[in-house]
Amino acid sequence: MTVTHPAGTGLRPEAGAHAGLPFVPSSSRWRPLGLGEVTLDGGFWAERQELNASALIPHVERWVERMGWAGNFDAAAQGRLPGARRGREFSDSEIYKLLEAMAWEVGRTGDADLDARLRRLTARVAAAQEPDGYVNTMFGRSGQGERYSDLQWGHELYCFGHLIQAGVARARTHGDDELVQVAVRAADHVCRQFGPDGDQRVCGHPEIEVALVELYRVTGERRYLDQARAFVDRRGHGVLGDIELGATYYQDDVPVREAEVLAGHAVRALYLAAGAADVATETGDEELLGAVVSQTLATLARRTYLTGGMGAHHEGESFGVDFELPPDRSYSETCAGVASVMLNHRLLLATGDARHADAVERTLFNVVATSPAEDGQAFYYTNTLHQRVPGREVDPDVASPRAASSLRAPFFEVSCCPTNLTRTFASLGAYVASQDEAGVQLHQYAAATVRAHLAGGAVVLRVRTSYPDEGRVEVEVVEAPAGPWELTLRVPAWASGAVVRSAQGARRAEPGYVQVAGPAAGEVVVLELPVAARWTWADPRVDAVRGQVAVERGPVVMALESVDLGADVAGARVRTDVPPVDDGGQVRVPVRTVEAVDGDWPYGDAPAREVGRGAGERLVPLVPYHSWAERGPSTMRVWIPQG
Amino acid sequence: MTVTHPAGTGLRPEAGAHAGLPFVPSSSRWRPLGLGEVTLDGGFWAERQELNASALIPHVERWVERMGWAGNFDAAAQGRLPGARRGREFSDSEIYKLLEAMAWEVGRTGDADLDARLRRLTARVAAAQEPDGYVNTMFGRSGQGERYSDLQWGHELYCFGHLIQAGVARARTHGDDELVQVAVRAADHVCRQFGPDGDQRVCGHPEIEVALVELYRVTGERRYLDQARAFVDRRGHGVLGDIELGATYYQDDVPVREAEVLAGHAVRALYLAAGAADVATETGDEELLGAVVSQTLATLARRTYLTGGMGAHHEGESFGVDFELPPDRSYSETCAGVASVMLNHRLLLATGDARHADAVERTLFNVVATSPAEDGQAFYYTNTLHQRVPGREVDPDVASPRAASSLRAPFFEVSCCPTNLTRTFASLGAYVASQDEAGVQLHQYAAATVRAHLAGGAVVLRVRTSYPDEGRVEVEVVEAPAGPWELTLRVPAWASGAVVRSAQGARRAEPGYVQVAGPAAGEVVVLELPVAARWTWADPRVDAVRGQVAVERGPVVMALESVDLGADVAGARVRTDVPPVDDGGQVRVPVRTVEAVDGDWPYGDAPAREVGRGAGERLVPLVPYHSWAERGPSTMRVWIPQG
């Protein structure tokens, strides 16, 4: 990784110290460790990072050309828009998310070819930027809507947010260059346009808030933080006007400080909460931080799918009310998963509350990892927990509407998810570990090398594990500081009975965080997490899965597919008086298959007769939910009826 | 009722013979009896007809003025559109449905004041009609889209359909006049524009098909029927192009003849099926009729709520896949209820299959009757079966978005439902009875007087009943023909154990139809239907209500409200080993209330502990679903967890 200490755009000299981090709070309980400090050394997430580099990013590069979304910038620069413009009003943002992904990836690997592609794509964006910093291919030209004429749906500030995040990624992995400068000019434009003397409204889609705080962190320019805070504070007072979906849709019904739970469009709500958390952290606003924490905890307790997925409504891509979590209509957008990871990671570092790390882990393994196909060439936009009819094969050559595909699709008319995955996979190392004055904390388990610098000296850890396949995590202390320090390990909430072994002996580790005092160089600390498959039941208020049970294995949610059952999963009935069979990760459960009796009317004066089918009970394999639908059309369910 | 035999617009002389019928097949198993032949004499439906006349129709008249939707026609006539136009693209249709309601109501009661209002409103529409018959306030002027430039969403033919239905209603209850002439001119325009040599596309929203067939039946003009058949046949071949919701949304993915079940937008699907059934009936197209019948039966068996409600998705207001029927997200649009009544009544008369009459009854009592408030001043657009959070009081002075209100709302930005109710209530008598050469059939039970003319002479029946409160239906034969004839009575599917008593003695009547041979004048035939409250279970494939039970009383679905439970209905647990207590219609069930234990995460490794709350089990009253939410904000559920 090349990190230069930039000059010329107001970048802080210490930007290099934050190298490779998408999120750098200037004060928090724990300081994150970034791409320069954490490298993944194989295993579940390293494989996905490699796939991201070799398949996802090139796939997205091809598709944004093919869809004409990159070409929009050329057309804009050449004065050929608006009739020639392609894509939805927010398509510019896909280019920016791709640029952000490329920046992280170049930072991670130093790939010179990718760096050249990033520079070329940046130049196309730069060519379309207007002298005052405004850039958007959808607005402001003759024949288009005026700038900011449609804040409800126009997504202009949302697009700027992603541009600024791309610039921040480049600044933190490379230093000043054209992408950083384009982003800074855009941010300066936003501050002039929406500053204290300017337009007092907000964007229909939050995103600019997180971006501006991060740019403040990179540059030290207070006006970016002030602008982010202003956007957070203005929102929730009906400034956007009403829409058919209601002002809740874009969180303009209740101020952030007053909301009790996340509501409305899930991605909007989660980005906004992440931005508000950042503003709170930087301004020391405990009230605001407390509001975001309590909304997030309420959302985890009452509005989240077993997978960590958020968003129960297809209509409005929105949260449902408490405990309204239908598995067969779970929207659970991939981008909401990405956004939940962003939010919960922020709150984890701000508060040290392991529940947020649990949410990050669950969402990474069961939403973020579920979206891309094994070959990195197709994606889920929504992530259902119950596929009632076999999905259809999807033409790898045709973009799908966002939620209509039933198997993974190559691209979407609204294609926010693939680009969001690319930037997340490229920056995954950032979620693994953090440090404080006392020591180093490991939050997510993956084979990795972790470096930190404590007052007493450097810490270098080598984590060896095949987690989540196995629950054994070995942390070899390669280098340790001279004085006392502390190694802190997260024990997931599901890992009751975990054991930690160190030079001080073995002890039970309760869910939350466990500390190991000052292991010396050469010592190996071992955490044993009981990942064996287990039954999981839902709160009875989740009526839609009453009488049903799921299987989890470590952090991984399992799924039953018809291809394994040999019949539609509608007829599966599972027996739960014994634990699921788990042969080193090969999970099987005792299932019998029944056939419902078809009738004229699906309601009657007695519980329906069910006819046993086939050879009685057998052990049927389950697959990790993240790898379902890899064997062609199938029906699938996470929640299986008991009986 | 005044019925004149019209001349001058090609109205058939025998139009008078079809007096007061919204639907008059020229050949079918049974011929419907209309407003001139059936009068409701008090009870459940007569009360609603009175409320319709005294409250709903005047309420709708006020709101279409206030919303500017009626004024659009004035503005059009005076050349003041398009900037002055108010409302959505289909708002013209609300005026037409109101006109249809007024026509039926004038026909039913001869109300001179209402007749004058109908004429005045008609004159405003007529003034906006262009010389070639086209009328639509949304298209065709400078500054508007061109005529038929947006068949996907423009609703022009949909609006014409409702205009023609209004004209048909006027022709059948009054005879030729301005409304009839406006409708005929519009239909002639449609036939020129979309005829064999014209535009070969269809409208994004079916409705024109039923209307044109009925106008053919009134006028005998074959071109209307041919045009309707062309619209049915063209559809399903991708003529409308794709949209984000997919071509299934507007039934353009599969030809009507090839579809196996209703899918997509529920109202669109149901109107189209009704139109296709009409085309099939008039053209003797058994294949087409068979397709519609089997789609409808499949829909009843697999895609219909206990209430008869259709449409499981808020997104796209659409049918879900088979057995995907979440009670807390049931869209179950009021208009889909109206449309299902239209469709099933058509299929009943075409086939004589009692399942369609059961569907009509269930939908009338539990969808159509549920929408309007007791005072006729507020409505449900969607009809949920599970209200998880107490509804909010709705400002009686503010129109709501279509699906956002949680208590009934006075009007909607998309206000199809109130006007659809007005035309349905005004023409309710049409669903009660039919005749054939052999006799008279009673399909729906209400206190009523029924007159029919058989070959052997007149039949006059006086039906006395307080159904559905009580199950006893007395049919007094006031007048009977000289020769043999047959009185046919429907026994609903739920009415196992029904008994019919006549001069020939008492006998059990199985669900379906029971015949009583030639009762003489003065004789009273009694049908005893066991309406006592009963438990109802769902097919296990309706996963969302697994482990839950509903209560029905006769055709009426019952509901548990928090206002009766004294607690949120989430905690209700019902015991089903005894029948529900039914004291003459006051239904109570044994319920205990539990409180779920709140936690950080709603999933765990054991079924959740539930803490008993309060005084243990008690008998808690249920209310008819159609009258829920009449006592302020409440949570409510139709399906109650057992345990």
PDB file of N, CA, C and O in Angstrom, chain A residues 48 52 56-57 60 97 101 334-335 337-338 364 367-373 378-381 415-428:
ATOM      1  N   ARG A  48     -13.544 -13.744  -0.269  1.00  0.00           N
ATOM      2  CA  ARG A  48     -14.484 -12.786  -0.862  1.00  0.00           C
ATOM      3  C   ARG A  48     -13.774 -11.496  -1.296  1.00  0.00           C
ATOM      4  O   ARG A  48     -14.149 -10.861  -2.278  1.00  0.00           O
ATOM      5  N   ASN A  52     -13.796 -10.208  -5.010  1.00  0.00           N
ATOM      6  CA  ASN A  52     -14.154  -8.817  -5.269  1.00  0.00           C
ATOM      7  C   ASN A  52     -13.174  -8.205  -6.266  1.00  0.00           C
ATOM      8  O   ASN A  52     -13.580  -7.541  -7.229  1.00  0.00           O
ATOM      9  N   LEU A  56     -15.941  -9.133  -8.961  1.00  0.00           N
ATOM     10  CA  LEU A  56     -16.994  -8.138  -8.743  1.00  0.00           C
ATOM     11  C   LEU A  56     -16.641  -6.772  -9.331  1.00  0.00           C
ATOM     12  O   LEU A  56     -17.441  -6.183 -10.056  1.00  0.00           O
ATOM     13  N   ILE A  57     -15.448  -6.272  -9.002  1.00  0.00           N
ATOM     14  CA  ILE A  57     -15.104  -4.927  -9.489  1.00  0.00           C
ATOM     15  C   ILE A  57     -15.063  -4.888 -11.018  1.00  0.00           C
ATOM     16  O   ILE A  57     -15.704  -4.014 -11.619  1.00  0.00           O
ATOM     17  N   VAL A  60     -18.634  -4.969 -12.342  1.00  0.00           N
ATOM     18  CA  VAL A  60     -19.318  -3.690 -12.190  1.00  0.00           C
ATOM     19  C   VAL A  60     -18.768  -2.663 -13.185  1.00  0.00           C
ATOM     20  O   VAL A  60     -19.529  -1.894 -13.781  1.00  0.00           O
ATOM     21  N   LYS A  97     -19.460   4.912  -6.050  1.00  0.00           N
ATOM     22  CA  LYS A  97     -19.224   3.754  -5.166  1.00  0.00           C
ATOM     23  C   LYS A  97     -18.174   2.830  -5.766  1.00  0.00           C
ATOM     24  O   LYS A  97     -17.347   2.245  -5.056  1.00  0.00           O
ATOM     25  N   ALA A 101     -14.661   1.779  -4.114  1.00  0.00           N
ATOM     26  CA  ALA A 101     -14.177   0.394  -4.043  1.00  0.00           C
ATOM     27  C   ALA A 101     -12.776   0.279  -4.649  1.00  0.00           C
ATOM     28  O   ALA A 101     -11.885  -0.379  -4.096  1.00  0.00           O
ATOM     29  N   THR A 334     -29.763  -5.773   0.267  1.00  0.00           N
ATOM     30  CA  THR A 334     -28.314  -5.904   0.456  1.00  0.00           C
ATOM     31  C   THR A 334     -27.709  -4.581   0.939  1.00  0.00           C
ATOM     32  O   THR A 334     -26.877  -4.571   1.844  1.00  0.00           O
ATOM     33  N   CYS A 335     -28.139  -3.474   0.345  1.00  0.00           N
ATOM     34  CA  CYS A 335     -27.594  -2.173   0.752  1.00  0.00           C
ATOM     35  C   CYS A 335     -27.954  -1.840   2.195  1.00  0.00           C
ATOM     36  O   CYS A 335     -27.195  -1.153   2.880  1.00  0.00           O
ATOM     37  N   GLY A 337     -28.103  -4.027   4.467  1.00  0.00           N
ATOM     38  CA  GLY A 337     -27.108  -4.803   5.208  1.00  0.00           C
ATOM     39  C   GLY A 337     -25.791  -4.045   5.308  1.00  0.00           C
ATOM     40  O   GLY A 337     -25.201  -3.915   6.384  1.00  0.00           O
ATOM     41  N   VAL A 338     -25.345  -3.507   4.167  1.00  0.00           N
ATOM     42  CA  VAL A 338     -24.110  -2.707   4.167  1.00  0.00           C
ATOM     43  C   VAL A 338     -24.249  -1.533   5.127  1.00  0.00           C
ATOM     44  O   VAL A 338     -23.353  -1.236   5.936  1.00  0.00           O
ATOM     45  N   LEU A 364     -22.839  -9.392   8.094  1.00  0.00           N
ATOM     46  CA  LEU A 364     -21.813  -9.720   7.102  1.00  0.00           C
ATOM     47  C   LEU A 364     -21.995 -11.147   6.589  1.00  0.00           C
ATOM     48  O   LEU A 364     -21.976 -11.387   5.378  1.00  0.00           O
ATOM     49  N   VAL A 367     -26.154 -11.433   5.119  1.00  0.00           N
ATOM     50  CA  VAL A 367     -26.727 -10.513   4.129  1.00  0.00           C
ATOM     51  C   VAL A 367     -25.636 -10.164   3.104  1.00  0.00           C
ATOM     52  O   VAL A 367     -25.763 -10.462   1.930  1.00  0.00           O
ATOM     53  N   VAL A 368     -24.562  -9.568   3.592  1.00  0.00           N
ATOM     54  CA  VAL A 368     -23.508  -9.113   2.671  1.00  0.00           C
ATOM     55  C   VAL A 368     -22.913 -10.295   1.902  1.00  0.00           C
ATOM     56  O   VAL A 368     -22.694 -10.215   0.695  1.00  0.00           O
ATOM     57  N   ALA A 369     -22.695 -11.420   2.594  1.00  0.00           N
ATOM     58  CA  ALA A 369     -22.114 -12.584   1.912  1.00  0.00           C
ATOM     59  C   ALA A 369     -23.131 -13.322   1.049  1.00  0.00           C
ATOM     60  O   ALA A 369     -22.760 -14.123   0.196  1.00  0.00           O
ATOM     61  N   THR A 370     -24.405 -13.080   1.279  1.00  0.00           N
ATOM     62  CA  THR A 370     -25.455 -13.797   0.551  1.00  0.00           C
ATOM     63  C   THR A 370     -25.670 -13.212  -0.828  1.00  0.00           C
ATOM     64  O   THR A 370     -25.980 -13.933  -1.777  1.00  0.00           O
ATOM     65  N   SER A 371     -25.509 -11.911  -0.934  1.00  0.00           N
ATOM     66  CA  SER A 371     -25.862 -11.239  -2.189  1.00  0.00           C
ATOM     67  C   SER A 371     -25.078 -11.742  -3.396  1.00  0.00           C
ATOM     68  O   SER A 371     -25.680 -12.130  -4.403  1.00  0.00           O
ATOM     69  N   PRO A 372     -23.752 -11.778  -3.352  1.00  0.00           N
ATOM     70  CA  PRO A 372     -23.048 -12.165  -4.583  1.00  0.00           C
ATOM     71  C   PRO A 372     -23.059 -13.676  -4.823  1.00  0.00           C
ATOM     72  O   PRO A 372     -22.961 -14.462  -3.878  1.00  0.00           O
ATOM     73  N   ALA A 373     -23.158 -14.047  -6.061  1.00  0.00           N
ATOM     74  CA  ALA A 373     -23.027 -15.462  -6.428  1.00  0.00           C
ATOM     75  C   ALA A 373     -21.583 -15.904  -6.211  1.00  0.00           C
ATOM     76  O   ALA A 373     -20.675 -15.081  -6.109  1.00  0.00           O
ATOM     77  N   ALA A 378     -23.213 -12.237 -10.274  1.00  0.00           N
ATOM     78  CA  ALA A 378     -24.658 -12.033 -10.108  1.00  0.00           C
ATOM     79  C   ALA A 378     -24.916 -11.738  -8.637  1.00  0.00           C
ATOM     80  O   ALA A 378     -24.116 -12.099  -7.768  1.00  0.00           O
ATOM     81  N   PHE A 379     -26.055 -11.111  -8.367  1.00  0.00           N
ATOM     82  CA  PHE A 379     -26.292 -10.552  -7.043  1.00  0.00           C
ATOM     83  C   PHE A 379     -27.759 -10.651  -6.637  1.00  0.00           C
ATOM     84  O   PHE A 379     -28.640 -10.639  -7.484  1.00  0.00           O
ATOM     85  N   TYR A 380     -27.968 -10.735  -5.332  1.00  0.00           N
ATOM     86  CA  TYR A 380     -29.306 -10.479  -4.804  1.00  0.00           C
ATOM     87  C   TYR A 380     -29.408  -9.024  -4.390  1.00  0.00           C
ATOM     88  O   TYR A 380     -28.529  -8.511  -3.693  1.00  0.00           O
ATOM     89  N   TYR A 381     -30.465  -8.412  -4.793  1.00  0.00           N
ATOM     90  CA  TYR A 381     -30.791  -7.054  -4.341  1.00  0.00           C
ATOM     91  C   TYR A 381     -31.581  -7.179  -3.049  1.00  0.00           C
ATOM     92  O   TYR A 381     -31.257  -6.542  -2.043  1.00  0.00           O
ATOM     93  N   SER A 415     -29.082  -0.266  -9.410  1.00  0.00           N
ATOM     94  CA  SER A 415     -28.032  -1.230  -9.123  1.00  0.00           C
ATOM     95  C   SER A 415     -27.112  -0.774  -7.996  1.00  0.00           C
ATOM     96  O   SER A 415     -25.900  -0.885  -8.060  1.00  0.00           O
ATOM     97  N   CYS A 416     -27.742  -0.302  -6.921  1.00  0.00           N
ATOM     98  CA  CYS A 416     -26.979   0.186  -5.780  1.00  0.00           C
ATOM     99  C   CYS A 416     -26.224  -0.936  -5.082  1.00  0.00           C
ATOM    100  O   CYS A 416     -25.163  -0.701  -4.486  1.00  0.00           O
ATOM    101  N   CYS A 417     -26.759  -2.168  -5.115  1.00  0.00           N
ATOM    102  CA  CYS A 417     -26.197  -3.223  -4.277  1.00  0.00           C
ATOM    103  C   CYS A 417     -24.834  -3.728  -4.749  1.00  0.00           C
ATOM    104  O   CYS A 417     -23.917  -3.849  -3.938  1.00  0.00           O
ATOM    105  N   PRO A 418     -24.649  -4.039  -6.041  1.00  0.00           N
ATOM    106  CA  PRO A 418     -23.334  -4.538  -6.446  1.00  0.00           C
ATOM    107  C   PRO A 418     -22.215  -3.555  -6.099  1.00  0.00           C
ATOM    108  O   PRO A 418     -21.168  -3.954  -5.573  1.00  0.00           O
ATOM    109  N   THR A 419     -22.405  -2.276  -6.387  1.00  0.00           N
ATOM    110  CA  THR A 419     -21.339  -1.318  -6.081  1.00  0.00           C
ATOM    111  C   THR A 419     -21.137  -1.177  -4.578  1.00  0.00           C
ATOM    112  O   THR A 419     -20.011  -1.006  -4.112  1.00  0.00           O
ATOM    113  N   ASN A 420     -22.216  -1.282  -3.820  1.00  0.00           N
ATOM    114  CA  ASN A 420     -22.078  -1.199  -2.363  1.00  0.00           C
ATOM    115  C   ASN A 420     -21.281  -2.390  -1.837  1.00  0.00           C
ATOM    116  O   ASN A 420     -20.491  -2.259  -0.897  1.00  0.00           O
ATOM    117  N   LEU A 421     -21.484  -3.559  -2.442  1.00  0.00           N
ATOM    118  CA  LEU A 421     -20.695  -4.730  -2.045  1.00  0.00           C
ATOM    119  C   LEU A 421     -19.221  -4.524  -2.343  1.00  0.00           C
ATOM    120  O   LEU A 421     -18.356  -4.857  -1.532  1.00  0.00           O
ATOM    121  N   THR A 422     -18.923  -3.969  -3.533  1.00  0.00           N
ATOM    122  CA  THR A 422     -17.510  -3.848  -3.908  1.00  0.00           C
ATOM    123  C   THR A 422     -16.759  -2.983  -2.904  1.00  0.00           C
ATOM    124  O   THR A 422     -15.643  -3.317  -2.504  1.00  0.00           O
ATOM    125  N   ARG A 423     -17.369  -1.894  -2.482  1.00  0.00           N
ATOM    126  CA  ARG A 423     -16.634  -1.027  -1.540  1.00  0.00           C
ATOM    127  C   ARG A 423     -16.548  -1.664  -0.162  1.00  0.00           C
ATOM    128  O   ARG A 423     -15.589  -1.453   0.567  1.00  0.00           O
ATOM    129  N   THR A 424     -17.544  -2.474   0.171  1.00  0.00           N
ATOM    130  CA  THR A 424     -17.530  -3.126   1.489  1.00  0.00           C
ATOM    131  C   THR A 424     -16.490  -4.240   1.534  1.00  0.00           C
ATOM    132  O   THR A 424     -15.706  -4.336   2.482  1.00  0.00           O
ATOM    133  N   PHE A 425     -16.469  -5.075   0.527  1.00  0.00           N
ATOM    134  CA  PHE A 425     -15.487  -6.172   0.508  1.00  0.00           C
ATOM    135  C   PHE A 425     -14.060  -5.609   0.499  1.00  0.00           C
ATOM    136  O   PHE A 425     -13.172  -6.119   1.166  1.00  0.00           O
ATOM    137  N   ALA A 426     -13.857  -4.543  -0.277  1.00  0.00           N
ATOM    138  CA  ALA A 426     -12.498  -4.006  -0.395  1.00  0.00           C
ATOM    139  C   ALA A 426     -12.009  -3.425   0.927  1.00  0.00           C
ATOM    140  O   ALA A 426     -10.807  -3.367   1.179  1.00  0.00           O
ATOM    141  N   SER A 427     -12.937  -3.016   1.769  1.00  0.00           N
ATOM    142  CA  SER A 427     -12.532  -2.378   3.024  1.00  0.00           C
ATOM    143  C   SER A 427     -12.851  -3.235   4.242  1.00  0.00           C
ATOM    144  O   SER A 427     -12.895  -2.748   5.373  1.00  0.00           O
ATOM    145  N   LEU A 428     -13.064  -4.536   4.029  1.00  0.00           N
ATOM    146  CA  LEU A 428     -13.505  -5.419   5.113  1.00  0.00           C
ATOM    147  C   LEU A 428     -12.558  -5.461   6.304  1.00  0.00           C
ATOM    148  O   LEU A 428     -12.987  -5.601   7.455  1.00  0.00           O
TER     149      LEU A 428
END
